[in-house]
Amino acid sequence: MEESSRERRRLLKRLALFGLGGLLLWKYLVPTDSGKAKKELLRINKADLPHQGALVFRESRVAIVRAGEDLYALSLVCSHLGCTVNVTSKELVCPCHGSVFNRQGEALKGPAVEPLERLELQEQGMSVVILA
Amino acid sequence: MKNDGPVKEFIRHLFPRVVLRRNLKIRYTFCLGGLAFTSFLVLLLTGTLLLFHYQPSVDQAFQSILYLESSVPGGWYIRNLHRMASNAFLVLIFLHTLRVILTGAYRKPRELNWVIGFAILCLSLFEGYTGYLLPMDQLALWATQTGMKLLTTVPGGDLLKSFMVPDDIGQPMSLVRFYILHIALIPLTILFLSFLHFYRIRKDKGALPYL
């Protein structure tokens, strides 16, 4: 009786260790972001882009910003806890906890410390495509 | 005696039946050879894991390293473990050689094992060198460049260089050759020579007839 319960305990311990090891190995071999092609988030005409300032797509939670020669796409997902930030005339403000970002996406005021994510932007013929 | 199954039975037969107590003292060998072989096993394990993500092409090599570091869970850990274990392997193997020299363990009847051990030492250095190029970053490129310059200064070095680098350092053919040397030819040779090395320890009983 004593011996069999000890053996069962040993077996269970081994099974648990193997399971844990197998899980870690699986996570290493099959990462969730396994370099798959990014999905098209948004496609707009080049002609619709403003010459200066930002074009905001609240639904897709992305803003296309043009600053001089620079054209980039900022994710509007707050880097703190993921609320959608509001775009004001000068900066981007998160309504949830008051984080403030500048037009480049850098955090000016906490609680967010990380900048807003820049999404990949591709020019394809007459249109601009944002990938995420 | 209780039958423990083939694995435990095999491990038991790897070790001598009787050992003198005073020879089990850590100061006797500091277990440097064993530690070096352990780090070699770590290298085999982590290297195998790295193979699942590394892409040996000029365009993709560095990208796959970045991907491994940023997106694969535990990828940075496995890669750093591989790098540190390689440093440990070389340090331990050098200390082991030093110990063998200082205790005169290369003398009769162990001359052959000394030669085998020296071959393993040289191969290990070569293995480390071939692994240097694989990430294809700046360090890889220039370190390999320097190594190849050094190689051409020894007799026959040009011949070896033309075999290892048929095109140019960091070009497709040289990368593939470094890769195949690093992941297959050299490690398998080291493994084979190590087993020969361990076999010779038991065979060259000499001063320790009980082995």
PDB file of C-alpha atoms in Angstrom, chain A residues 14 24-25 27-35, chain B residues 49-50 52-53 67-68 71-75 78:
ATOM      1  CA  ARG A  14       7.428  12.591 -13.686  1.00  0.00           C
ATOM      2  CA  LEU A  24       8.061  24.926 -22.834  1.00  0.00           C
ATOM      3  CA  LEU A  25       9.589  23.133 -25.827  1.00  0.00           C
ATOM      4  CA  LYS A  27       6.258  27.286 -26.973  1.00  0.00           C
ATOM      5  CA  TYR A  28       9.861  27.622 -28.145  1.00  0.00           C
ATOM      6  CA  LEU A  29       9.299  25.686 -31.359  1.00  0.00           C
ATOM      7  CA  VAL A  30       5.927  27.224 -32.266  1.00  0.00           C
ATOM      8  CA  PRO A  31       5.999  30.896 -31.219  1.00  0.00           C
ATOM      9  CA  THR A  32       2.671  32.703 -31.523  1.00  0.00           C
ATOM     10  CA  ASP A  33       4.154  35.419 -33.724  1.00  0.00           C
ATOM     11  CA  SER A  34       5.804  33.022 -36.147  1.00  0.00           C
ATOM     12  CA  GLY A  35       6.756  35.564 -38.783  1.00  0.00           C
TER      13      GLY A  35
ATOM     14  CA  LEU B  49      17.235  24.021 -30.297  1.00  0.00           C
ATOM     15  CA  LEU B  50      18.806  26.953 -32.161  1.00  0.00           C
ATOM     16  CA  PHE B  52      14.976  25.070 -35.369  1.00  0.00           C
ATOM     17  CA  HIS B  53      15.054  28.837 -35.877  1.00  0.00           C
ATOM     18  CA  TYR B  67      13.494  37.101 -34.614  1.00  0.00           C
ATOM     19  CA  LEU B  68      14.808  34.499 -32.173  1.00  0.00           C
ATOM     20  CA  SER B  71       9.676  36.854 -30.742  1.00  0.00           C
ATOM     21  CA  VAL B  72      10.567  33.341 -29.633  1.00  0.00           C
ATOM     22  CA  PRO B  73       9.739  32.588 -25.978  1.00  0.00           C
ATOM     23  CA  GLY B  74      13.037  31.832 -24.244  1.00  0.00           C
ATOM     24  CA  GLY B  75      14.960  32.340 -27.481  1.00  0.00           C
ATOM     25  CA  ILE B  78      18.831  29.536 -25.308  1.00  0.00           C
TER      26      ILE B  78
END
